[in-house]
JSON list of C-alpha atoms in Angstrom, two decimals:
[
{"chain": "P", "resi": 1, "resn": "UNK", "atom": "CA", "xyz": [0.00, -0.21, 0.07]},
{"chain": "P", "resi": 2, "resn": "UNK", "atom": "CA", "xyz": [1.21, 3.31, -0.89]},
{"chain": "P", "resi": 3, "resn": "UNK", "atom": "CA", "xyz": [2.74, 5.53, 2.04]},
{"chain": "P", "resi": 4, "resn": "UNK", "atom": "CA", "xyz": [0.13, 8.15, 1.58]},
{"chain": "P", "resi": 5, "resn": "UNK", "atom": "CA", "xyz": [-2.98, 5.54, 1.84]},
{"chain": "P", "resi": 6, "resn": "UNK", "atom": "CA", "xyz": [-4.66, 5.74, 5.25]},
{"chain": "P", "resi": 7, "resn": "UNK", "atom": "CA", "xyz": [-4.17, 3.09, 7.77]},
{"chain": "P", "resi": 8, "resn": "UNK", "atom": "CA", "xyz": [-7.54, 3.51, 9.39]},
{"chain": "P", "resi": 9, "resn": "UNK", "atom": "CA", "xyz": [-10.85, 1.97, 7.64]},
{"chain": "P", "resi": 10, "resn": "UNK", "atom": "CA", "xyz": [-13.35, 4.95, 6.24]},
{"chain": "P", "resi": 11, "resn": "UNK", "atom": "CA", "xyz": [-16.20, 5.84, 8.52]},
{"chain": "P", "resi": 12, "resn": "UNK", "atom": "CA", "xyz": [-19.29, 4.09, 8.21]},
{"chain": "P", "resi": 13, "resn": "UNK", "atom": "CA", "xyz": [-21.68, 6.99, 8.74]},
{"chain": "P", "resi": 14, "resn": "UNK", "atom": "CA", "xyz": [-23.95, 7.86, 5.95]},
{"chain": "P", "resi": 15, "resn": "UNK", "atom": "CA", "xyz": [-22.55, 9.94, 2.80]},
{"chain": "P", "resi": 16, "resn": "UNK", "atom": "CA", "xyz": [-23.99, 13.11, 2.14]},
{"chain": "P", "resi": 17, "resn": "UNK", "atom": "CA", "xyz": [-25.53, 13.76, -1.17]},
{"chain": "P", "resi": 18, "resn": "UNK", "atom": "CA", "xyz": [-22.03, 15.21, -2.59]},
{"chain": "P", "resi": 19, "resn": "UNK", "atom": "CA", "xyz": [-19.96, 12.43, -1.11]},
{"chain": "P", "resi": 20, "resn": "UNK", "atom": "CA", "xyz": [-22.19, 9.63, -2.66]},
{"chain": "P", "resi": 21, "resn": "UNK", "atom": "CA", "xyz": [-22.30, 11.79, -6.05]},
{"chain": "P", "resi": 22, "resn": "UNK", "atom": "CA", "xyz": [-18.08, 11.55, -5.70]},
{"chain": "P", "resi": 23, "resn": "UNK", "atom": "CA", "xyz": [-18.30, 7.84, -4.80]},
{"chain": "P", "resi": 24, "resn": "UNK", "atom": "CA", "xyz": [-20.49, 7.29, -7.97]},
{"chain": "P", "resi": 25, "resn": "UNK", "atom": "CA", "xyz": [-18.10, 9.15, -10.20]},
{"chain": "P", "resi": 26, "resn": "UNK", "atom": "CA", "xyz": [-15.10, 6.94, -8.64]},
{"chain": "P", "resi": 27, "resn": "UNK", "atom": "CA", "xyz": [-17.00, 3.62, -9.25]},
{"chain": "P", "resi": 28, "resn": "UNK", "atom": "CA", "xyz": [-17.81, 4.64, -12.73]},
{"chain": "P", "resi": 29, "resn": "UNK", "atom": "CA", "xyz": [-14.31, 5.55, -13.80]},
{"chain": "P", "resi": 30, "resn": "UNK", "atom": "CA", "xyz": [-13.19, 2.30, -12.21]},
{"chain": "P", "resi": 31, "resn": "UNK", "atom": "CA", "xyz": [-15.55, 0.11, -13.81]},
{"chain": "P", "resi": 32, "resn": "UNK", "atom": "CA", "xyz": [-14.53, 1.99, -17.55]},
{"chain": "P", "resi": 33, "resn": "UNK", "atom": "CA", "xyz": [-11.19, 1.62, -16.90]},
{"chain": "P", "resi": 34, "resn": "UNK", "atom": "CA", "xyz": [-11.34, -2.30, -16.16]},
{"chain": "P", "resi": 35, "resn": "UNK", "atom": "CA", "xyz": [-13.92, -2.86, -19.10]},
{"chain": "P", "resi": 36, "resn": "UNK", "atom": "CA", "xyz": [-11.26, -1.46, -21.13]},
{"chain": "P", "resi": 37, "resn": "UNK", "atom": "CA", "xyz": [-8.06, -2.98, -19.51]},
{"chain": "P", "resi": 38, "resn": "UNK", "atom": "CA", "xyz": [-9.03, -5.19, -16.96]},
{"chain": "P", "resi": 39, "resn": "UNK", "atom": "CA", "xyz": [-7.42, -5.64, -13.54]},
{"chain": "P", "resi": 40, "resn": "UNK", "atom": "CA", "xyz": [-4.06, -4.07, -14.37]},
{"chain": "P", "resi": 41, "resn": "UNK", "atom": "CA", "xyz": [-5.44, -1.12, -16.08]},
{"chain": "P", "resi": 42, "resn": "UNK", "atom": "CA", "xyz": [-7.13, -0.05, -12.67]},
{"chain": "P", "resi": 43, "resn": "UNK", "atom": "CA", "xyz": [-4.42, 2.22, -10.98]},
{"chain": "P", "resi": 44, "resn": "UNK", "atom": "CA", "xyz": [-5.43, 4.56, -8.25]},
{"chain": "P", "resi": 45, "resn": "UNK", "atom": "CA", "xyz": [-3.70, 7.71, -9.77]},
{"chain": "P", "resi": 46, "resn": "UNK", "atom": "CA", "xyz": [-5.72, 6.94, -13.28]},
{"chain": "P", "resi": 47, "resn": "UNK", "atom": "CA", "xyz": [-8.88, 6.30, -11.36]},
{"chain": "P", "resi": 48, "resn": "UNK", "atom": "CA", "xyz": [-8.50, 9.69, -9.52]},
{"chain": "P", "resi": 49, "resn": "UNK", "atom": "CA", "xyz": [-7.88, 11.53, -12.62]},
{"chain": "P", "resi": 50, "resn": "UNK", "atom": "CA", "xyz": [-10.62, 9.69, -14.35]},
{"chain": "P", "resi": 51, "resn": "UNK", "atom": "CA", "xyz": [-12.96, 10.61, -11.46]},
{"chain": "P", "resi": 52, "resn": "UNK", "atom": "CA", "xyz": [-11.76, 14.07, -11.08]},
{"chain": "P", "resi": 53, "resn": "UNK", "atom": "CA", "xyz": [-11.05, 13.60, -7.50]},
{"chain": "P", "resi": 54, "resn": "UNK", "atom": "CA", "xyz": [-7.76, 14.15, -5.46]},
{"chain": "P", "resi": 55, "resn": "UNK", "atom": "CA", "xyz": [-5.74, 10.91, -5.13]},
{"chain": "P", "resi": 56, "resn": "UNK", "atom": "CA", "xyz": [-5.99, 11.40, -1.24]},
{"chain": "P", "resi": 57, "resn": "UNK", "atom": "CA", "xyz": [-9.68, 11.63, -1.46]},
{"chain": "P", "resi": 58, "resn": "UNK", "atom": "CA", "xyz": [-9.78, 8.47, -3.43]},
{"chain": "P", "resi": 59, "resn": "UNK", "atom": "CA", "xyz": [-7.83, 6.74, -0.65]},
{"chain": "P", "resi": 60, "resn": "UNK", "atom": "CA", "xyz": [-10.17, 7.99, 1.93]},
{"chain": "P", "resi": 61, "resn": "UNK", "atom": "CA", "xyz": [-13.01, 6.24, -0.02]},
{"chain": "P", "resi": 62, "resn": "UNK", "atom": "CA", "xyz": [-11.31, 3.15, -0.83]},
{"chain": "P", "resi": 63, "resn": "UNK", "atom": "CA", "xyz": [-7.83, 2.27, 0.83]},
{"chain": "P", "resi": 64, "resn": "UNK", "atom": "CA", "xyz": [-6.78, 0.14, -1.82]},
{"chain": "P", "resi": 65, "resn": "UNK", "atom": "CA", "xyz": [-7.32, -1.10, -5.38]},
{"chain": "P", "resi": 66, "resn": "UNK", "atom": "CA", "xyz": [-8.59, -4.28, -3.98]},
{"chain": "P", "resi": 67, "resn": "UNK", "atom": "CA", "xyz": [-11.23, -2.48, -2.02]},
{"chain": "P", "resi": 68, "resn": "UNK", "atom": "CA", "xyz": [-12.26, -0.45, -4.91]},
{"chain": "P", "resi": 69, "resn": "UNK", "atom": "CA", "xyz": [-12.91, -3.26, -7.23]},
{"chain": "P", "resi": 70, "resn": "UNK", "atom": "CA", "xyz": [-14.82, -5.23, -4.85]},
{"chain": "P", "resi": 71, "resn": "UNK", "atom": "CA", "xyz": [-16.81, -2.18, -4.72]},
{"chain": "P", "resi": 72, "resn": "UNK", "atom": "CA", "xyz": [-17.33, -2.17, -8.14]},
{"chain": "P", "resi": 73, "resn": "UNK", "atom": "CA", "xyz": [-18.62, -5.80, -7.96]},
{"chain": "P", "resi": 74, "resn": "UNK", "atom": "CA", "xyz": [-21.01, -4.80, -5.22]},
{"chain": "P", "resi": 75, "resn": "UNK", "atom": "CA", "xyz": [-22.27, -1.92, -7.56]},
{"chain": "P", "resi": 76, "resn": "UNK", "atom": "CA", "xyz": [-22.73, -4.25, -10.43]},
{"chain": "P", "resi": 77, "resn": "UNK", "atom": "CA", "xyz": [-24.74, -6.83, -8.17]},
{"chain": "P", "resi": 78, "resn": "UNK", "atom": "CA", "xyz": [-27.05, -4.05, -7.16]},
{"chain": "P", "resi": 79, "resn": "UNK", "atom": "CA", "xyz": [-27.88, -3.21, -10.33]},
{"chain": "P", "resi": 80, "resn": "UNK", "atom": "CA", "xyz": [-28.06, -6.66, -11.70]},
{"chain": "P", "resi": 81, "resn": "UNK", "atom": "CA", "xyz": [-30.48, -7.43, -8.49]},
{"chain": "P", "resi": 82, "resn": "UNK", "atom": "CA", "xyz": [-32.57, -4.41, -9.78]},
{"chain": "P", "resi": 83, "resn": "UNK", "atom": "CA", "xyz": [-32.80, -5.59, -13.12]},
{"chain": "P", "resi": 84, "resn": "UNK", "atom": "CA", "xyz": [-33.87, -9.19, -12.05]},
{"chain": "P", "resi": 85, "resn": "UNK", "atom": "CA", "xyz": [-36.61, -7.62, -9.80]},
{"chain": "P", "resi": 86, "resn": "UNK", "atom": "CA", "xyz": [-37.76, -5.84, -12.71]},
{"chain": "P", "resi": 87, "resn": "UNK", "atom": "CA", "xyz": [-37.85, -8.88, -14.93]},
{"chain": "P", "resi": 88, "resn": "UNK", "atom": "CA", "xyz": [-38.19, -11.92, -12.71]},
{"chain": "P", "resi": 89, "resn": "UNK", "atom": "CA", "xyz": [-37.16, -15.41, -13.76]},
{"chain": "P", "resi": 90, "resn": "UNK", "atom": "CA", "xyz": [-40.23, -17.41, -15.11]},
{"chain": "P", "resi": 91, "resn": "UNK", "atom": "CA", "xyz": [-39.01, -20.94, -14.56]},
{"chain": "P", "resi": 92, "resn": "UNK", "atom": "CA", "xyz": [-41.96, -23.07, -13.05]},
{"chain": "P", "resi": 93, "resn": "UNK", "atom": "CA", "xyz": [-39.57, -24.23, -9.86]},
{"chain": "P", "resi": 94, "resn": "UNK", "atom": "CA", "xyz": [-37.23, -22.54, -7.73]},
{"chain": "P", "resi": 95, "resn": "UNK", "atom": "CA", "xyz": [-34.26, -24.42, -8.89]},
{"chain": "P", "resi": 96, "resn": "UNK", "atom": "CA", "xyz": [-35.05, -23.60, -12.48]},
{"chain": "P", "resi": 97, "resn": "UNK", "atom": "CA", "xyz": [-35.79, -20.05, -11.49]},
{"chain": "P", "resi": 98, "resn": "UNK", "atom": "CA", "xyz": [-32.40, -19.82, -9.79]},
{"chain": "P", "resi": 99, "resn": "UNK", "atom": "CA", "xyz": [-30.55, -21.36, -12.49]},
{"chain": "P", "resi": 100, "resn": "UNK", "atom": "CA", "xyz": [-31.93, -19.00, -15.07]},
{"chain": "P", "resi": 101, "resn": "UNK", "atom": "CA", "xyz": [-31.24, -15.90, -12.62]},
{"chain": "P", "resi": 102, "resn": "UNK", "atom": "CA", "xyz": [-27.43, -16.92, -12.56]},
{"chain": "P", "resi": 103, "resn": "UNK", "atom": "CA", "xyz": [-27.28, -17.75, -16.02]},
{"chain": "P", "resi": 104, "resn": "UNK", "atom": "CA", "xyz": [-28.62, -14.12, -17.01]},
{"chain": "P", "resi": 105, "resn": "UNK", "atom": "CA", "xyz": [-26.18, -12.69, -14.43]},
{"chain": "P", "resi": 106, "resn": "UNK", "atom": "CA", "xyz": [-23.25, -14.90, -15.97]},
{"chain": "P", "resi": 107, "resn": "UNK", "atom": "CA", "xyz": [-24.29, -13.65, -19.58]},
{"chain": "P", "resi": 108, "resn": "UNK", "atom": "CA", "xyz": [-24.33, -10.01, -18.27]},
{"chain": "P", "resi": 109, "resn": "UNK", "atom": "CA", "xyz": [-20.52, -10.72, -17.02]},
{"chain": "P", "resi": 110, "resn": "UNK", "atom": "CA", "xyz": [-19.78, -12.36, -20.43]},
{"chain": "P", "resi": 111, "resn": "UNK", "atom": "CA", "xyz": [-20.37, -9.17, -22.21]},
{"chain": "P", "resi": 112, "resn": "UNK", "atom": "CA", "xyz": [-17.63, -7.78, -20.16]},
{"chain": "P", "resi": 113, "resn": "UNK", "atom": "CA", "xyz": [-15.10, -10.51, -19.85]},
{"chain": "P", "resi": 114, "resn": "UNK", "atom": "CA", "xyz": [-12.21, -7.92, -18.74]},
{"chain": "P", "resi": 115, "resn": "UNK", "atom": "CA", "xyz": [-14.63, -6.32, -15.99]},
{"chain": "P", "resi": 116, "resn": "UNK", "atom": "CA", "xyz": [-15.40, -9.56, -14.73]},
{"chain": "P", "resi": 117, "resn": "UNK", "atom": "CA", "xyz": [-11.68, -10.71, -14.76]},
{"chain": "P", "resi": 118, "resn": "UNK", "atom": "CA", "xyz": [-10.94, -7.63, -12.50]},
{"chain": "P", "resi": 119, "resn": "UNK", "atom": "CA", "xyz": [-13.74, -8.10, -10.06]},
{"chain": "P", "resi": 120, "resn": "UNK", "atom": "CA", "xyz": [-13.15, -11.76, -9.73]},
{"chain": "P", "resi": 121, "resn": "UNK", "atom": "CA", "xyz": [-9.44, -11.20, -9.39]},
{"chain": "P", "resi": 122, "resn": "UNK", "atom": "CA", "xyz": [-9.82, -8.48, -6.86]},
{"chain": "P", "resi": 123, "resn": "UNK", "atom": "CA", "xyz": [-12.10, -11.19, -4.29]},
{"chain": "P", "resi": 124, "resn": "UNK", "atom": "CA", "xyz": [-9.54, -13.72, -5.07]},
{"chain": "P", "resi": 125, "resn": "UNK", "atom": "CA", "xyz": [-6.59, -11.53, -3.70]},
{"chain": "P", "resi": 126, "resn": "UNK", "atom": "CA", "xyz": [-8.92, -9.83, -0.90]},
{"chain": "P", "resi": 127, "resn": "UNK", "atom": "CA", "xyz": [-7.35, -10.27, 2.43]},
{"chain": "P", "resi": 128, "resn": "UNK", "atom": "CA", "xyz": [-8.87, -9.67, 5.95]},
{"chain": "P", "resi": 129, "resn": "UNK", "atom": "CA", "xyz": [-8.87, -5.98, 5.67]},
{"chain": "P", "resi": 130, "resn": "UNK", "atom": "CA", "xyz": [-11.44, -6.36, 2.79]},
{"chain": "P", "resi": 131, "resn": "UNK", "atom": "CA", "xyz": [-13.89, -8.87, 4.68]},
{"chain": "P", "resi": 132, "resn": "UNK", "atom": "CA", "xyz": [-16.65, -6.50, 5.41]},
{"chain": "P", "resi": 133, "resn": "UNK", "atom": "CA", "xyz": [-16.75, -5.69, 1.61]},
{"chain": "P", "resi": 134, "resn": "UNK", "atom": "CA", "xyz": [-16.34, -9.48, 0.36]},
{"chain": "P", "resi": 135, "resn": "UNK", "atom": "CA", "xyz": [-19.05, -10.17, 3.07]},
{"chain": "P", "resi": 136, "resn": "UNK", "atom": "CA", "xyz": [-21.40, -7.62, 1.50]},
{"chain": "P", "resi": 137, "resn": "UNK", "atom": "CA", "xyz": [-20.82, -9.26, -2.06]},
{"chain": "P", "resi": 138, "resn": "UNK", "atom": "CA", "xyz": [-21.81, -12.54, -0.64]},
{"chain": "P", "resi": 139, "resn": "UNK", "atom": "CA", "xyz": [-25.15, -11.24, 0.92]},
{"chain": "P", "resi": 140, "resn": "UNK", "atom": "CA", "xyz": [-26.14, -9.65, -2.26]},
{"chain": "P", "resi": 141, "resn": "UNK", "atom": "CA", "xyz": [-25.36, -12.61, -4.21]},
{"chain": "P", "resi": 142, "resn": "UNK", "atom": "CA", "xyz": [-27.51, -14.55, -1.59]},
{"chain": "P", "resi": 143, "resn": "UNK", "atom": "CA", "xyz": [-30.20, -12.00, -1.77]},
{"chain": "P", "resi": 144, "resn": "UNK", "atom": "CA", "xyz": [-30.19, -12.65, -5.57]},
{"chain": "P", "resi": 145, "resn": "UNK", "atom": "CA", "xyz": [-30.75, -16.30, -5.16]},
{"chain": "P", "resi": 146, "resn": "UNK", "atom": "CA", "xyz": [-33.36, -16.32, -2.34]},
{"chain": "P", "resi": 147, "resn": "UNK", "atom": "CA", "xyz": [-35.42, -13.80, -4.43]},
{"chain": "P", "resi": 148, "resn": "UNK", "atom": "CA", "xyz": [-35.48, -16.27, -7.39]},
{"chain": "P", "resi": 149, "resn": "UNK", "atom": "CA", "xyz": [-36.35, -19.10, -4.99]},
{"chain": "P", "resi": 150, "resn": "UNK", "atom": "CA", "xyz": [-39.30, -16.88, -3.62]},
{"chain": "P", "resi": 151, "resn": "UNK", "atom": "CA", "xyz": [-38.20, -17.24, -0.11]},
{"chain": "P", "resi": 152, "resn": "UNK", "atom": "CA", "xyz": [-38.93, -14.38, 2.54]},
{"chain": "P", "resi": 153, "resn": "UNK", "atom": "CA", "xyz": [-37.68, -16.49, 5.69]},
{"chain": "P", "resi": 154, "resn": "UNK", "atom": "CA", "xyz": [-35.20, -19.21, 4.67]},
{"chain": "P", "resi": 155, "resn": "UNK", "atom": "CA", "xyz": [-34.48, -22.02, 7.14]},
{"chain": "P", "resi": 156, "resn": "UNK", "atom": "CA", "xyz": [-31.01, -23.69, 7.69]},
{"chain": "P", "resi": 157, "resn": "UNK", "atom": "CA", "xyz": [-31.19, -26.14, 4.92]},
{"chain": "P", "resi": 158, "resn": "UNK", "atom": "CA", "xyz": [-32.07, -23.52, 2.21]},
{"chain": "P", "resi": 159, "resn": "UNK", "atom": "CA", "xyz": [-29.36, -21.12, 3.40]},
{"chain": "P", "resi": 160, "resn": "UNK", "atom": "CA", "xyz": [-26.79, -23.89, 3.14]},
{"chain": "P", "resi": 161, "resn": "UNK", "atom": "CA", "xyz": [-27.90, -24.83, -0.16]},
{"chain": "P", "resi": 162, "resn": "UNK", "atom": "CA", "xyz": [-27.90, -21.05, -1.19]},
{"chain": "P", "resi": 163, "resn": "UNK", "atom": "CA", "xyz": [-24.15, -21.07, 0.04]},
{"chain": "P", "resi": 164, "resn": "UNK", "atom": "CA", "xyz": [-23.18, -24.13, -2.26]},
{"chain": "P", "resi": 165, "resn": "UNK", "atom": "CA", "xyz": [-24.87, -22.42, -4.79]},
{"chain": "P", "resi": 166, "resn": "UNK", "atom": "CA", "xyz": [-22.89, -19.29, -4.39]},
{"chain": "P", "resi": 167, "resn": "UNK", "atom": "CA", "xyz": [-19.66, -21.20, -4.27]},
{"chain": "P", "resi": 168, "resn": "UNK", "atom": "CA", "xyz": [-20.28, -22.99, -7.36]},
{"chain": "P", "resi": 169, "resn": "UNK", "atom": "CA", "xyz": [-21.42, -19.92, -9.22]},
{"chain": "P", "resi": 170, "resn": "UNK", "atom": "CA", "xyz": [-18.05, -18.08, -8.37]},
{"chain": "P", "resi": 171, "resn": "UNK", "atom": "CA", "xyz": [-16.02, -21.28, -9.11]},
{"chain": "P", "resi": 172, "resn": "UNK", "atom": "CA", "xyz": [-17.96, -21.57, -12.43]},
{"chain": "P", "resi": 173, "resn": "UNK", "atom": "CA", "xyz": [-17.01, -17.88, -13.18]},
{"chain": "P", "resi": 174, "resn": "UNK", "atom": "CA", "xyz": [-13.50, -18.35, -12.43]},
{"chain": "P", "resi": 175, "resn": "UNK", "atom": "CA", "xyz": [-12.94, -21.43, -14.58]},
{"chain": "P", "resi": 176, "resn": "UNK", "atom": "CA", "xyz": [-14.51, -19.67, -17.53]},
{"chain": "P", "resi": 177, "resn": "UNK", "atom": "CA", "xyz": [-12.55, -16.62, -17.09]},
{"chain": "P", "resi": 178, "resn": "UNK", "atom": "CA", "xyz": [-9.39, -18.89, -17.26]},
{"chain": "P", "resi": 179, "resn": "UNK", "atom": "CA", "xyz": [-10.51, -20.69, -20.27]},
{"chain": "P", "resi": 180, "resn": "UNK", "atom": "CA", "xyz": [-11.06, -23.99, -18.80]},
{"chain": "P", "resi": 181, "resn": "UNK", "atom": "CA", "xyz": [-14.82, -24.20, -19.18]},
{"chain": "P", "resi": 182, "resn": "UNK", "atom": "CA", "xyz": [-17.06, -23.40, -21.62]},
{"chain": "P", "resi": 183, "resn": "UNK", "atom": "CA", "xyz": [-20.44, -21.68, -21.36]},
{"chain": "P", "resi": 184, "resn": "UNK", "atom": "CA", "xyz": [-22.18, -24.99, -21.85]},
{"chain": "P", "resi": 185, "resn": "UNK", "atom": "CA", "xyz": [-20.42, -26.32, -19.25]},
{"chain": "P", "resi": 186, "resn": "UNK", "atom": "CA", "xyz": [-21.01, -23.50, -16.76]},
{"chain": "P", "resi": 187, "resn": "UNK", "atom": "CA", "xyz": [-24.71, -23.78, -17.72]},
{"chain": "P", "resi": 188, "resn": "UNK", "atom": "CA", "xyz": [-24.61, -27.53, -16.87]},
{"chain": "P", "resi": 189, "resn": "UNK", "atom": "CA", "xyz": [-22.95, -26.97, -13.53]},
{"chain": "P", "resi": 190, "resn": "UNK", "atom": "CA", "xyz": [-25.28, -24.30, -12.41]},
{"chain": "P", "resi": 191, "resn": "UNK", "atom": "CA", "xyz": [-28.43, -26.50, -13.38]},
{"chain": "P", "resi": 192, "resn": "UNK", "atom": "CA", "xyz": [-26.86, -29.41, -11.45]},
{"chain": "P", "resi": 193, "resn": "UNK", "atom": "CA", "xyz": [-26.18, -27.75, -8.35]},
{"chain": "P", "resi": 194, "resn": "UNK", "atom": "CA", "xyz": [-29.55, -25.51, -8.42]},
{"chain": "P", "resi": 195, "resn": "UNK", "atom": "CA", "xyz": [-31.26, -29.13, -7.67]},
{"chain": "P", "resi": 196, "resn": "UNK", "atom": "CA", "xyz": [-29.91, -29.06, -4.27]},
{"chain": "P", "resi": 197, "resn": "UNK", "atom": "CA", "xyz": [-33.10, -26.53, -3.70]},
{"chain": "P", "resi": 198, "resn": "UNK", "atom": "CA", "xyz": [-35.41, -29.58, -4.47]},
{"chain": "P", "resi": 199, "resn": "UNK", "atom": "CA", "xyz": [-33.75, -31.53, -1.66]},
{"chain": "P", "resi": 200, "resn": "UNK", "atom": "CA", "xyz": [-34.13, -28.77, 0.77]},
{"chain": "P", "resi": 201, "resn": "UNK", "atom": "CA", "xyz": [-37.70, -28.27, -0.26]},
{"chain": "P", "resi": 202, "resn": "UNK", "atom": "CA", "xyz": [-38.15, -32.15, 0.77]},
{"chain": "P", "resi": 203, "resn": "UNK", "atom": "CA", "xyz": [-36.22, -31.65, 3.83]},
{"chain": "P", "resi": 204, "resn": "UNK", "atom": "CA", "xyz": [-38.64, -28.80, 5.11]},
{"chain": "P", "resi": 205, "resn": "UNK", "atom": "CA", "xyz": [-41.71, -30.44, 3.83]},
{"chain": "P", "resi": 206, "resn": "UNK", "atom": "CA", "xyz": [-41.95, -32.80, 6.75]},
{"chain": "P", "resi": 207, "resn": "UNK", "atom": "CA", "xyz": [-42.59, -36.66, 6.86]},
{"chain": "P", "resi": 208, "resn": "UNK", "atom": "CA", "xyz": [-44.96, -37.95, 4.65]},
{"chain": "P", "resi": 209, "resn": "UNK", "atom": "CA", "xyz": [-48.43, -39.01, 6.49]},
{"chain": "P", "resi": 210, "resn": "UNK", "atom": "CA", "xyz": [-48.59, -42.62, 7.08]}
]
């Protein structure tokens, strides 16, 4: 970390309208840089220049490039979640709806492979200092899955299935980005893991009547 980067975490108090607008500019600039050149293209000085903020100000919002790119992924997931709520999946079963949702999300990332690679690399490189931001990415992904399932109050079995589905989706994204899996293989893996949802429904349905 550069010598001028702060050693303390940014305050968690709500941002003012001006601060929020500045944060949006930073995220927008970072997204554009990553989309054009991937992980290596996102340099803090270039982000500061592109978003028209001082470098020291940028570090107050995001202590490192990893924090910044994980925040970009949060932003992308929020946008994705909003889009899915406007046009929800149409599958007959919860498993079908989740698989459709994750494949739509995957295809969205497929259209921006350099951006997807930058975000996934940031998640992979994130250390303990980025744990709150990484946890937020996980919560957002889980919320997308639960919305597709149609569950408001999931039990332990459903939450366990959601975690496994989330891990599989993330792993499938990594293998695709590295050229080790085709889109067709990713689709099969996603559809297969989503069948766990059927098992959790059976678990919560209770024993059959004698």
